XYZ file of C-alpha atoms in Angstrom:
766
model
C 35.814 20.224 97.316
C 34.166 17.348 99.162
C 30.867 18.087 97.416
C 32.544 17.971 94.008
C 34.285 14.690 94.771
C 31.094 13.164 96.093
C 29.284 14.168 92.899
C 32.109 12.670 90.814
C 31.832 9.396 92.742
C 28.092 9.279 92.044
C 28.423 10.172 88.374
C 31.484 8.056 87.588
C 29.246 5.277 86.253
C 28.338 7.554 83.327
C 31.920 8.671 82.793
C 33.261 5.125 82.722
C 30.716 4.048 80.079
C 31.619 6.921 77.759
C 35.156 8.194 78.233
C 38.280 7.067 76.414
C 40.866 8.753 78.665
C 43.575 8.902 75.984
C 41.553 11.602 74.206
C 41.396 13.725 77.378
C 44.709 13.270 79.180
C 46.547 15.640 76.825
C 44.438 18.461 78.293
C 45.148 17.354 81.890
C 48.951 17.339 81.872
C 49.035 20.252 84.333
C 47.119 18.177 86.855
C 48.227 14.605 86.234
C 51.845 13.485 86.370
C 53.425 12.019 83.281
C 53.791 8.556 84.810
C 50.092 8.585 85.801
C 49.083 9.485 82.248
C 51.239 6.660 80.890
C 49.680 4.294 83.403
C 46.187 5.284 82.224
C 47.133 4.893 78.545
C 48.594 1.463 79.244
C 45.395 0.477 81.047
C 43.368 1.519 78.001
C 44.926 -1.355 76.082
C 42.855 -3.611 78.349
C 39.737 -1.604 77.538
C 38.469 1.985 77.761
C 36.165 1.239 80.697
C 39.025 -0.035 82.868
C 41.131 2.960 81.865
C 38.266 5.325 82.710
C 37.932 3.736 86.143
C 41.616 4.366 86.807
C 41.340 7.901 85.401
C 38.489 8.808 87.773
C 40.405 7.275 90.695
C 43.348 9.545 89.905
C 41.074 12.588 89.642
C 39.660 11.867 93.097
C 43.197 11.899 94.503
C 43.792 15.506 93.358
C 43.783 18.188 96.045
C 44.614 21.488 94.306
C 41.837 23.950 93.530
C 40.623 24.033 89.939
C 41.143 20.389 88.975
C 37.432 19.735 88.460
C 36.971 22.741 86.162
C 40.064 21.646 84.273
C 38.444 18.215 83.825
C 35.247 19.839 82.514
C 37.268 22.023 80.138
C 39.217 18.984 78.945
C 35.998 17.122 78.174
C 34.676 20.004 76.103
C 37.967 20.597 74.310
C 38.309 16.936 73.374
C 34.736 16.726 72.063
C 32.824 15.058 74.908
C 30.188 17.785 74.847
C 27.285 15.584 75.936
C 29.104 14.297 79.013
C 30.427 17.787 79.745
C 26.930 19.314 79.661
C 25.561 16.557 81.879
C 28.276 17.099 84.498
C 27.882 20.879 84.419
C 24.086 20.721 84.740
C 24.202 17.667 87.001
C 21.513 16.217 84.780
C 22.162 12.891 83.037
C 18.734 12.340 81.524
C 19.924 12.783 77.934
C 22.626 10.174 78.485
C 20.263 7.830 80.316
C 17.867 8.001 77.359
C 20.568 6.369 75.227
C 20.749 3.262 77.399
C 17.984 1.382 75.594
C 19.570 2.119 72.203
C 22.952 0.920 73.497
C 21.397 -2.280 74.808
C 19.630 -2.879 71.528
C 22.749 -2.195 69.436
C 24.793 -4.598 71.543
C 22.202 -7.340 70.913
C 22.212 -6.938 67.123
C 25.999 -6.470 67.069
C 26.612 -9.448 64.771
C 24.037 -8.391 62.179
C 25.359 -4.831 62.112
C 29.010 -5.724 61.683
C 28.259 -8.296 58.964
C 26.110 -6.008 56.819
C 27.540 -2.490 56.815
C 30.435 -0.788 55.101
C 32.003 1.488 57.728
C 33.626 3.819 55.217
C 30.143 4.697 53.900
C 28.719 5.392 57.369
C 31.633 7.314 58.901
C 30.803 10.627 57.135
C 27.453 10.719 58.938
C 29.094 10.758 62.371
C 31.465 13.702 62.132
C 29.396 15.486 64.797
C 29.014 12.397 67.007
C 32.468 10.850 66.994
C 35.724 12.416 68.092
C 38.347 13.000 65.420
C 40.481 10.235 66.887
C 37.553 7.816 66.727
C 36.869 8.638 63.074
C 40.505 8.033 62.183
C 40.590 4.794 64.180
C 37.560 3.445 62.276
C 39.095 4.347 58.923
C 42.452 2.834 59.856
C 40.891 -0.386 61.159
C 38.848 -0.734 57.951
C 41.865 -0.231 55.698
C 44.127 -2.569 57.649
C 41.723 -5.369 58.605
C 38.613 -5.012 56.442
C 34.968 -4.037 56.764
C 34.100 -6.366 59.625
C 36.857 -5.024 61.881
C 36.059 -1.439 60.898
C 32.385 -2.048 61.622
C 33.223 -3.384 65.078
C 35.210 -0.235 65.819
C 32.313 1.920 64.600
C 29.824 0.043 66.796
C 32.112 0.405 69.813
C 32.252 4.159 69.204
C 28.450 4.305 69.028
C 28.118 2.369 72.270
C 30.363 4.930 74.012
C 28.973 8.044 72.320
C 27.603 10.807 74.568
C 25.692 12.515 71.738
C 21.941 12.144 72.144
C 21.367 12.308 68.377
C 23.478 9.269 67.469
C 20.562 6.758 67.299
C 18.697 9.051 64.911
C 21.769 9.629 62.748
C 22.515 5.902 62.724
C 18.985 5.228 61.486
C 19.294 7.916 58.810
C 22.635 6.549 57.629
C 21.326 2.982 57.427
C 18.257 4.098 55.501
C 20.105 6.391 53.139
C 22.684 3.721 52.370
C 19.965 1.050 52.277
C 21.544 -1.429 54.690
C 18.235 -3.262 54.850
C 19.144 -6.271 57.039
C 20.342 -3.946 59.798
C 17.330 -1.663 59.470
C 14.987 -4.607 59.770
C 16.228 -5.294 63.298
C 17.296 -1.798 64.347
C 14.412 0.506 63.502
C 11.363 -1.723 63.968
C 10.057 0.531 66.729
C 11.647 3.730 65.500
C 10.290 6.444 63.285
C 11.497 5.394 59.846
C 9.182 7.703 57.979
C 11.983 10.102 57.228
C 14.156 7.736 55.279
C 16.759 10.066 53.919
C 16.807 12.831 56.438
C 20.068 14.624 57.039
C 20.946 17.002 59.798
C 21.809 19.812 57.439
C 19.341 19.392 54.591
C 16.928 21.946 55.977
C 18.928 24.315 58.146
C 17.309 27.278 59.808
C 19.605 29.622 57.940
C 17.703 28.571 54.842
C 14.861 30.806 56.006
C 16.737 34.042 55.207
C 14.540 36.498 53.371
C 17.531 38.205 51.746
C 17.790 35.468 49.133
C 16.400 37.082 46.003
C 18.602 36.496 42.966
C 20.465 33.584 41.380
C 23.816 34.029 39.746
C 25.094 30.907 38.040
C 28.488 29.467 37.367
C 28.869 27.274 34.290
C 31.657 25.066 35.619
C 30.902 21.490 36.541
C 31.669 20.578 40.125
C 33.563 17.267 40.004
C 32.789 16.621 43.651
C 29.050 16.725 43.089
C 28.234 14.672 40.053
C 24.601 14.563 41.096
C 24.071 18.084 39.801
C 24.873 19.126 36.297
C 26.468 22.464 37.019
C 28.713 24.025 39.508
C 26.911 25.725 42.151
C 27.681 29.190 43.098
C 24.578 30.881 44.286
C 25.064 34.533 45.273
C 22.883 36.717 47.413
C 22.496 40.076 45.711
C 22.381 42.016 48.984
C 25.811 41.133 50.259
C 27.374 38.968 47.541
C 27.979 36.203 50.046
C 28.114 32.754 48.571
C 25.957 29.821 49.549
C 26.863 26.498 48.013
C 23.585 25.846 46.271
C 23.702 23.571 43.234
C 22.080 24.963 40.158
C 21.194 23.323 36.906
C 22.300 24.492 33.520
C 20.617 23.478 30.331
C 21.774 22.359 26.935
C 18.825 23.227 24.681
C 19.090 26.433 22.744
C 15.501 26.754 21.666
C 12.405 28.577 22.817
C 9.907 26.760 24.988
C 7.218 27.797 22.519
C 8.702 25.425 19.917
C 7.468 22.306 21.700
C 4.871 20.539 19.581
C 3.023 17.521 20.892
C 1.775 14.665 18.795
C -1.987 14.194 18.697
C -1.976 11.355 21.224
C 0.217 13.424 23.549
C -2.223 16.326 23.335
C -4.983 13.872 24.180
C -3.063 12.637 27.217
C -2.386 16.173 28.437
C -5.906 17.540 27.927
C -7.391 16.790 31.405
C -4.317 18.231 33.117
C -4.475 21.343 30.918
C -8.008 21.779 32.255
C -6.641 21.839 35.800
C -7.811 18.356 36.792
C -5.805 16.029 39.002
C -4.733 13.448 36.438
C -2.847 10.194 36.065
C -1.305 10.051 32.599
C -1.052 6.369 31.751
C 0.756 5.565 28.507
C 3.263 2.966 27.314
C 6.982 3.205 27.783
C 8.515 5.251 24.993
C 5.386 7.309 24.314
C 6.938 10.531 25.594
C 5.206 11.066 28.941
C 8.013 13.384 30.023
C 7.335 15.599 26.997
C 3.680 15.666 28.013
C 4.775 16.687 31.510
C 6.891 19.498 30.038
C 3.865 20.773 28.140
C 1.670 20.633 31.248
C 4.311 22.425 33.290
C 4.863 25.097 30.643
C 1.152 25.821 30.131
C 0.511 25.786 33.885
C 3.139 28.454 34.555
C 2.064 30.625 31.618
C -1.641 30.467 32.469
C -1.369 31.706 36.050
C -3.722 34.660 36.776
C -2.237 38.142 36.833
C -0.429 38.814 40.077
C 0.050 35.129 40.862
C 3.112 33.010 40.281
C 3.167 29.269 39.710
C 5.603 26.844 41.284
C 6.047 23.293 39.971
C 7.723 20.357 41.692
C 8.619 17.291 39.619
C 9.309 14.181 41.712
C 11.326 11.138 40.598
C 11.779 8.106 42.827
C 15.221 6.930 41.760
C 18.355 9.005 41.399
C 19.237 7.853 37.847
C 15.659 8.650 36.762
C 15.918 11.992 38.550
C 19.116 12.742 36.631
C 17.487 11.953 33.302
C 14.343 14.003 33.942
C 16.280 16.883 35.467
C 18.410 17.224 32.353
C 15.331 17.249 30.107
C 13.580 19.964 32.116
C 16.754 21.963 32.387
C 17.416 21.916 28.656
C 13.845 22.773 27.783
C 13.495 25.774 30.109
C 17.039 27.112 29.774
C 16.127 30.110 27.627
C 12.868 30.824 29.416
C 12.173 33.194 32.292
C 11.637 30.268 34.652
C 14.329 29.109 37.054
C 14.988 25.376 37.335
C 16.764 23.698 40.232
C 17.209 20.083 41.249
C 18.179 18.121 44.327
C 18.538 14.438 45.041
C 19.801 12.233 47.849
C 23.369 12.843 46.647
C 23.199 16.629 47.075
C 25.736 18.381 49.316
C 24.807 18.438 52.985
C 25.334 22.187 53.414
C 22.715 23.220 50.855
C 19.782 25.280 52.231
C 17.256 23.307 50.205
C 14.176 24.848 51.785
C 15.302 28.332 50.823
C 15.995 27.340 47.225
C 12.607 25.637 46.863
C 10.863 28.852 47.814
C 12.887 30.872 45.327
C 12.594 28.676 42.226
C 9.855 28.163 39.641
C 10.522 24.519 38.748
C 12.068 22.073 41.187
C 13.112 18.510 40.369
C 13.476 16.338 43.473
C 13.710 12.867 44.828
C 10.622 12.751 47.089
C 12.297 12.016 50.420
C 13.998 15.412 50.326
C 10.595 17.110 50.253
C 9.359 14.832 53.054
C 12.389 15.872 55.118
C 11.817 19.574 54.489
C 8.156 19.321 55.488
C 9.123 17.514 58.670
C 11.818 20.038 59.561
C 9.614 23.004 58.659
C 11.872 24.569 56.035
C 8.958 23.956 53.666
C 5.913 24.942 55.724
C 3.296 23.341 53.491
C 2.692 21.807 50.078
C 0.577 24.876 49.371
C 3.754 26.677 48.243
C 3.426 24.597 45.051
C 0.752 25.065 42.426
C 1.533 21.843 40.527
C 3.027 18.547 41.699
C 4.111 15.977 39.103
C 4.763 12.428 40.335
C 6.907 10.389 37.951
C 6.236 6.629 38.235
C 3.196 7.533 40.341
C 2.172 3.895 40.819
C 4.619 3.964 43.750
C 2.118 5.967 45.835
C 1.435 3.070 48.170
C 2.297 1.987 51.709
C 5.059 3.980 53.379
C 6.634 5.180 50.124
C 7.665 8.869 50.272
C 5.064 9.624 47.572
C 2.343 8.402 49.919
C 3.829 10.350 52.828
C 3.644 13.517 50.722
C 0.044 12.782 49.781
C -0.824 12.338 53.470
C 0.344 15.939 53.921
C -1.696 16.949 50.880
C -4.881 15.260 52.104
C -4.443 16.656 55.618
C -4.230 20.107 54.059
C -7.223 19.505 51.781
C -9.447 18.111 54.525
C -8.233 20.485 57.228
C -9.560 23.867 58.200
C -6.516 25.970 57.308
C -7.993 27.178 54.024
C -4.717 26.553 52.187
C -4.996 25.989 48.442
C -3.919 22.537 47.293
C -1.648 22.158 44.274
C -2.789 20.356 41.149
C -1.561 16.749 41.061
C -0.373 14.982 37.900
C 0.951 11.424 37.902
C 2.939 9.685 35.170
C 3.081 5.917 34.753
C 3.235 3.201 32.135
C 0.860 1.082 34.211
C -1.095 1.765 37.379
C -0.614 -1.901 38.251
C -2.854 -4.290 40.102
C -0.874 -4.961 43.270
C -1.600 -8.453 44.589
C -5.061 -8.591 43.076
C -6.329 -12.070 42.230
C -9.381 -11.041 40.217
C -10.909 -8.111 38.369
C -12.768 -6.726 41.392
C -9.603 -6.670 43.487
C -7.690 -5.054 40.619
C -10.359 -2.365 40.295
C -10.235 -1.734 44.027
C -6.446 -1.413 43.875
C -6.634 1.207 41.124
C -9.327 3.115 43.025
C -7.136 3.143 46.112
C -4.198 4.479 44.095
C -6.405 7.223 42.644
C -7.686 8.106 46.111
C -4.126 8.299 47.429
C -3.247 10.801 44.688
C -6.618 12.602 44.835
C -7.058 11.800 41.137
C -10.092 12.856 39.102
C -9.118 11.384 35.712
C -6.932 8.570 34.399
C -5.882 9.841 30.987
C -5.155 7.183 28.367
C -5.029 7.298 24.583
C -8.425 6.480 23.078
C -8.813 8.629 19.969
C -5.270 8.444 18.596
C -4.357 4.819 19.197
C -3.145 4.276 15.639
C -0.654 7.131 15.908
C 0.531 5.849 19.297
C 1.140 2.359 17.939
C 3.250 3.774 15.108
C 5.466 5.606 17.600
C 5.784 3.064 20.390
C 7.585 -0.012 19.193
C 6.498 -3.299 20.720
C 9.550 -5.519 21.136
C 9.498 -9.165 20.186
C 9.010 -11.332 23.288
C 10.175 -14.864 23.960
C 9.747 -16.996 27.078
C 12.289 -19.756 27.566
C 12.033 -22.311 30.356
C 15.460 -23.164 31.775
C 16.724 -26.543 32.889
C 18.314 -26.527 36.353
C 20.944 -28.982 37.595
C 19.497 -32.467 37.988
C 21.532 -33.043 41.138
C 23.315 -30.416 43.171
C 25.827 -31.593 45.746
C 26.534 -28.010 46.841
C 22.989 -27.633 48.157
C 23.292 -30.962 49.952
C 26.479 -29.950 51.762
C 25.222 -26.447 52.551
C 22.006 -27.929 53.920
C 24.090 -30.038 56.301
C 26.016 -26.949 57.423
C 22.820 -24.947 57.911
C 21.175 -27.773 59.842
C 24.211 -27.997 62.114
C 24.180 -24.212 62.623
C 20.481 -24.280 63.494
C 21.220 -27.096 65.958
C 23.901 -24.969 67.654
C 21.408 -22.106 67.915
C 18.834 -24.429 69.514
C 21.414 -25.584 72.037
C 21.609 -22.090 73.486
C 17.885 -21.384 72.978
C 15.689 -24.498 72.607
C 12.627 -22.382 71.754
C 14.264 -21.105 68.541
C 11.548 -22.459 66.240
C 8.791 -20.832 68.283
C 10.163 -17.319 67.737
C 8.720 -17.088 64.222
C 5.403 -18.154 62.744
C 7.086 -18.865 59.401
C 7.186 -22.631 59.050
C 8.101 -25.153 56.329
C 11.041 -23.022 55.262
C 13.476 -24.476 52.755
C 17.163 -23.637 52.598
C 18.127 -21.306 49.764
C 14.790 -19.495 49.467
C 13.332 -16.056 50.075
C 11.054 -17.683 52.639
C 14.091 -18.725 54.658
C 15.402 -15.157 54.447
C 12.069 -13.957 55.838
C 12.365 -16.484 58.670
C 15.770 -15.038 59.580
C 14.373 -11.496 59.573
C 11.361 -12.483 61.662
C 13.460 -14.481 64.125
C 15.874 -11.583 64.616
C 12.996 -9.172 65.185
C 11.437 -11.452 67.800
C 14.819 -12.024 69.397
C 15.412 -8.326 69.986
C 12.276 -8.092 72.135
C 12.894 -11.361 73.974
C 12.214 -11.014 77.708
C 13.904 -13.138 80.396
C 14.195 -12.731 84.150
C 17.983 -12.897 84.013
C 18.866 -9.852 81.894
C 22.523 -10.786 81.571
C 21.547 -14.202 80.248
C 18.935 -12.597 77.987
C 21.535 -10.335 76.429
C 24.011 -13.202 75.925
C 21.425 -15.440 74.266
C 20.187 -12.679 71.972
C 23.699 -11.765 70.871
C 24.547 -15.387 70.118
C 21.288 -15.951 68.231
C 22.045 -12.947 66.050
C 25.471 -14.402 65.276
C 24.031 -17.785 64.295
C 21.219 -16.327 62.174
C 23.605 -13.952 60.428
C 25.719 -16.899 59.311
C 22.561 -18.708 58.227
C 21.703 -15.661 56.113
C 25.021 -15.887 54.266
C 24.616 -19.626 53.738
C 21.128 -19.016 52.347
C 22.527 -16.367 49.999
C 25.185 -18.741 48.733
C 22.601 -21.373 47.786
C 20.636 -18.768 45.811
C 23.821 -17.656 44.036
C 24.664 -21.276 43.242
C 21.168 -21.784 41.835
C 21.610 -19.105 39.159
C 25.397 -18.884 38.732
C 28.447 -21.093 39.158
C 29.146 -22.991 42.352
C 32.541 -21.297 42.311
C 30.853 -17.893 42.703
C 28.730 -19.110 45.610
C 31.750 -20.543 47.399
C 33.812 -17.390 46.805
C 30.978 -15.394 48.383
C 31.223 -17.493 51.558
C 35.023 -17.524 51.669
C 35.112 -13.726 51.439
C 32.562 -13.494 54.246
C 34.533 -15.750 56.591
C 37.798 -13.995 55.803
C 36.149 -10.730 56.810
C 34.800 -12.262 60.027
C 38.241 -13.572 60.994
C 39.706 -10.089 60.630
C 37.245 -8.808 63.227
C 37.012 -9.715 66.891
C 36.326 -13.348 65.932
C 34.443 -14.307 69.066
C 33.998 -17.916 70.293
C 30.613 -18.347 68.565
C 32.090 -17.172 65.250
C 35.007 -19.546 65.737
C 32.578 -22.396 66.409
C 30.527 -21.697 63.275
C 33.633 -21.207 61.145
C 34.961 -24.576 62.296
C 31.814 -26.291 60.999
C 32.126 -24.523 57.629
C 35.843 -25.191 57.238
C 35.318 -28.864 58.006
C 33.192 -29.049 54.844
C 35.337 -26.660 52.801
C 37.459 -29.338 51.044
C 34.276 -31.064 49.872
C 32.832 -27.744 48.677
C 36.073 -26.916 46.852
C 35.923 -30.258 45.082
C 32.271 -29.729 44.121
C 32.914 -26.211 42.813
C 35.730 -27.365 40.546
C 33.317 -29.314 38.359
C 29.731 -28.249 38.901
C 28.456 -26.608 35.737
C 25.140 -24.803 35.648
C 23.030 -25.725 32.578
C 21.032 -22.504 33.019
C 24.179 -20.554 32.160
C 24.595 -22.676 29.041
C 21.202 -21.385 27.881
C 22.213 -17.779 28.568
C 25.493 -18.297 26.700
C 23.665 -19.798 23.709
C 21.236 -16.847 23.518
C 24.053 -14.303 23.669
C 26.269 -16.034 21.115
C 23.331 -16.440 18.728
C 22.272 -12.790 19.123
C 25.752 -11.405 18.450
C 26.317 -13.786 15.562
C 23.186 -12.418 13.865
C 23.989 -8.812 14.755
C 27.473 -7.929 16.083
C 26.156 -4.480 17.084
C 23.655 -5.953 19.551
C 23.485 -4.181 22.921
C 22.119 -6.313 25.757
C 20.511 -5.444 29.060
C 20.607 -8.455 31.398
C 18.340 -8.217 34.464
C 18.998 -10.335 37.554
C 17.406 -10.316 40.996
C 20.301 -9.642 43.422
C 23.510 -7.658 43.546
C 25.536 -10.730 44.439
C 24.280 -12.344 41.242
C 25.306 -9.259 39.250
C 28.901 -9.770 40.376
C 28.744 -13.524 39.805
C 27.453 -13.206 36.230
C 29.944 -10.476 35.399
C 32.769 -12.753 36.533
C 31.297 -15.650 34.562
C 31.058 -13.634 31.331
C 34.586 -12.267 31.724
C 35.937 -15.774 32.384
C 34.040 -17.419 29.495
C 36.215 -17.248 26.334
C 33.289 -16.971 23.904
C 31.648 -14.146 25.889
C 34.452 -11.987 27.244
C 34.309 -9.788 24.116
C 31.059 -8.368 25.568
C 33.090 -6.493 28.218
C 30.117 -6.367 30.615
C 29.408 -3.393 32.817
C 27.071 -3.323 35.814
C 24.285 -1.082 37.082
C 23.163 -1.675 40.644
C 21.660 0.358 43.458
C 23.343 1.422 46.664
C 23.505 -1.430 49.186
C 19.821 -2.037 49.322
C 20.427 -5.558 50.504
C 23.131 -7.194 52.497
C 25.558 -7.938 49.694
C 27.553 -4.883 50.756
C 28.206 -3.951 47.175
C 26.738 -0.935 45.519
C 27.341 1.936 43.163
C 27.613 5.596 43.908
C 25.639 7.929 41.704
C 28.648 8.930 39.549
C 29.319 5.224 38.947
C 25.678 4.624 37.983
C 25.750 7.556 35.583
C 29.068 6.402 34.161
C 27.764 2.897 33.522
C 24.648 4.220 31.782
C 26.555 6.692 29.632
C 29.152 4.081 28.742
C 26.462 1.646 27.674
C 24.704 4.299 25.605
C 27.787 5.651 23.858
C 30.721 3.277 24.257
C 31.020 0.622 21.589
C 33.260 -1.548 23.792
C 30.731 -2.430 26.497
C 28.088 -4.481 24.737
C 26.234 -5.779 27.792
C 24.903 -4.172 30.947
C 23.992 -6.372 33.929
C 21.427 -4.674 36.139
C 19.115 -5.100 39.081
C 15.804 -3.276 39.414
C 17.564 0.105 39.545
C 17.400 0.127 35.721
C 13.995 -1.431 35.134
C 11.830 1.551 35.900
C 11.783 4.762 33.968
C 15.348 4.946 32.674
C 15.682 5.512 28.947
C 18.266 3.149 27.439
C 17.661 3.527 23.700
C 20.901 1.766 22.752
C 19.536 -1.551 24.001
C 18.019 -3.976 21.496
C 18.109 -7.204 23.538
C 16.689 -7.561 27.031
C 17.137 -10.767 29.014
C 15.212 -11.268 32.240
C 17.195 -13.999 33.975
C 15.122 -15.609 36.756
C 13.814 -12.093 37.239
C 10.234 -11.536 38.292
C 9.125 -7.925 38.633
C 5.850 -6.190 39.319
C 3.763 -5.571 36.205
C 4.312 -1.825 36.607
C 8.052 -2.127 36.090
C 8.367 -1.231 32.451
C 11.617 -1.715 30.604
C 12.731 1.095 28.308
C 13.468 -0.757 25.063
C 13.428 1.164 21.810
C 14.536 0.510 18.265
C 13.340 -1.422 15.283
C 14.697 -4.855 16.205
C 14.220 -5.092 19.962
C 13.838 -8.470 21.605
C 12.860 -9.403 25.143
C 13.642 -12.884 26.446
C 12.345 -14.117 29.777
C 14.407 -16.985 31.200
C 13.092 -18.892 34.206
C 13.257 -22.349 35.719
C 9.534 -22.423 36.462
C 7.168 -20.347 34.336
C 3.808 -19.668 35.954
C 0.716 -18.273 34.261
C 1.372 -14.917 35.918
C 4.945 -14.941 34.622
C 3.740 -15.738 31.118
C 1.550 -12.668 31.289
C 4.254 -10.290 32.500
C 6.431 -10.039 29.369
C 3.398 -9.198 27.236
C 3.168 -5.788 28.859
C 6.846 -4.884 28.640
């Protein structure tokens, strides 16, 4: 007994950091009196650590045999499995390993709570959080908003005893694309596996009994990512695994596919077995060429050998489009087609299905995950790999990660046979090349990354290609910004005052980053914030308590500066009203959270200027919007059936322009819809896959919505044939981002305040 109590005294420091006694006391009613339990619960209102201290004190007062085992059993029953294991084994190393992650999370607390949506992250932590914690986060979010819910989620992470929580947190941030948090959370972590999930490649997926597919034709409304309901049966025991399966819609033989002459020319090197980049304009039918290559590859396998093709698409909407095409084409063939993307159900044994299918359509990170987990042992299981939008094979992109595996296999001594590689792109691009030599070097590097032998372009059938691929009319229009902008002046004062407050607690603020000459309301200022936060997280001081306080406060100041910077950029391209609403929503959210003294101080500065900002926003028109309105009115006057795709650079601007169109009497008939990615930046707005698909389908088929406002999620590889007017509003993309514009009267207008020579070149290749 004395030994047990002595051990509990030594280990109580771990218990007090983790335990919320209210989740455990229900299992200890035999040992603790009712008034003691009530006393502990009351103490928890002052904080879980204080309640845990009292709880341990009461345990140490117990004398009857069996109380310690009852405590261990209570921990396990309530879900504190990590703490329970540590106490049973008397080994706290797994819990101690979490200390650095806890310290780091507490430092970046302000950035995390200001840039996540807790309801999107909660599903990732069902194995890390107790049921009561999950419900508390949801309830706090519903009642008080995202900021308060995020604070509750962070508090649960800081008290979690599960050793996997830092990894799951990283996965969740990456999969939901909460970039500002990732930039300061995972700088020193392994972020290679950007969309890894705990269950995507389970060991049970290695069963050898999986031999036959049996399909259901019903659509699963809960999994809109996959076009058919997934019942996959094992023919040995008829047990069901929830594996999504694709159904097709073509009712024709694969032998009916006939390529045009230029398409045959493009496919020729790949038909000969060469690693090939097929480079052809948007609208030329590269996917049809890929179908032909895939079909011939599978049919030409030597006797006794079986081909396996993987088709990779970088974005989920593109994946959906390509998956449907492959599925329809091969429906009546002997080849099985299956597809998975980042939206696939978590309980799917993906590795097992990959091994059992002939044609697999994937988003690339899934394959990276499976290789890392071992459910796909090697890329040698494939005989052909097709990379859609292959110009993305650069840097740390999943395409490049896959090709690292490929090249390791090719250059290694295992003797494994490498699959054939085929890339599809409208343009290989030139990266940041400033001259022809640098551009050539960039293309060579891309080819080396993909192990390419041939870049296949149309040379002999150019005339036929030009008849098929319509070149839209292009127009560059230089916009006139506001001559004077009082909003920027006032926001600059607020930002200067906020920077001054940050320097008061850390005078060396400006020395943290090498980025100098930053202007308010610019991407450069955003980069300064990111760099400053990164340097802050590794700041070293002798007084660790002071170090932690300063870092936390600096994160709070810089997070507010980030929102101010955003508002100036919104004001630049939209109405001042939209920029001010963005800030007011942010501060309302902050007030519903813990609202610490630093936040109160910063809010006071903002609210002191709020009456002036309100006055400015009531009458601060943006002449750039007048130009956009003129273009739209003119286009629809000439052709009432016009369908417009309006590209903008940020999600916040998508919302602002949608509101502007709906509130402008002459434009509200357009009934704009939006197409944006999933929280890639800190705007905390995003679309789930079903919403993305719905917006695309509505724009293609619904006569009511005449305009689609989009970010880059729609500028690469998505076929939107209904569109006959494209407006690039202050939108500068890489030259490889090709817009899918088809029809006989298509127009592309590039609108920008400053038009550089490079910008003038860009629309010519669209």
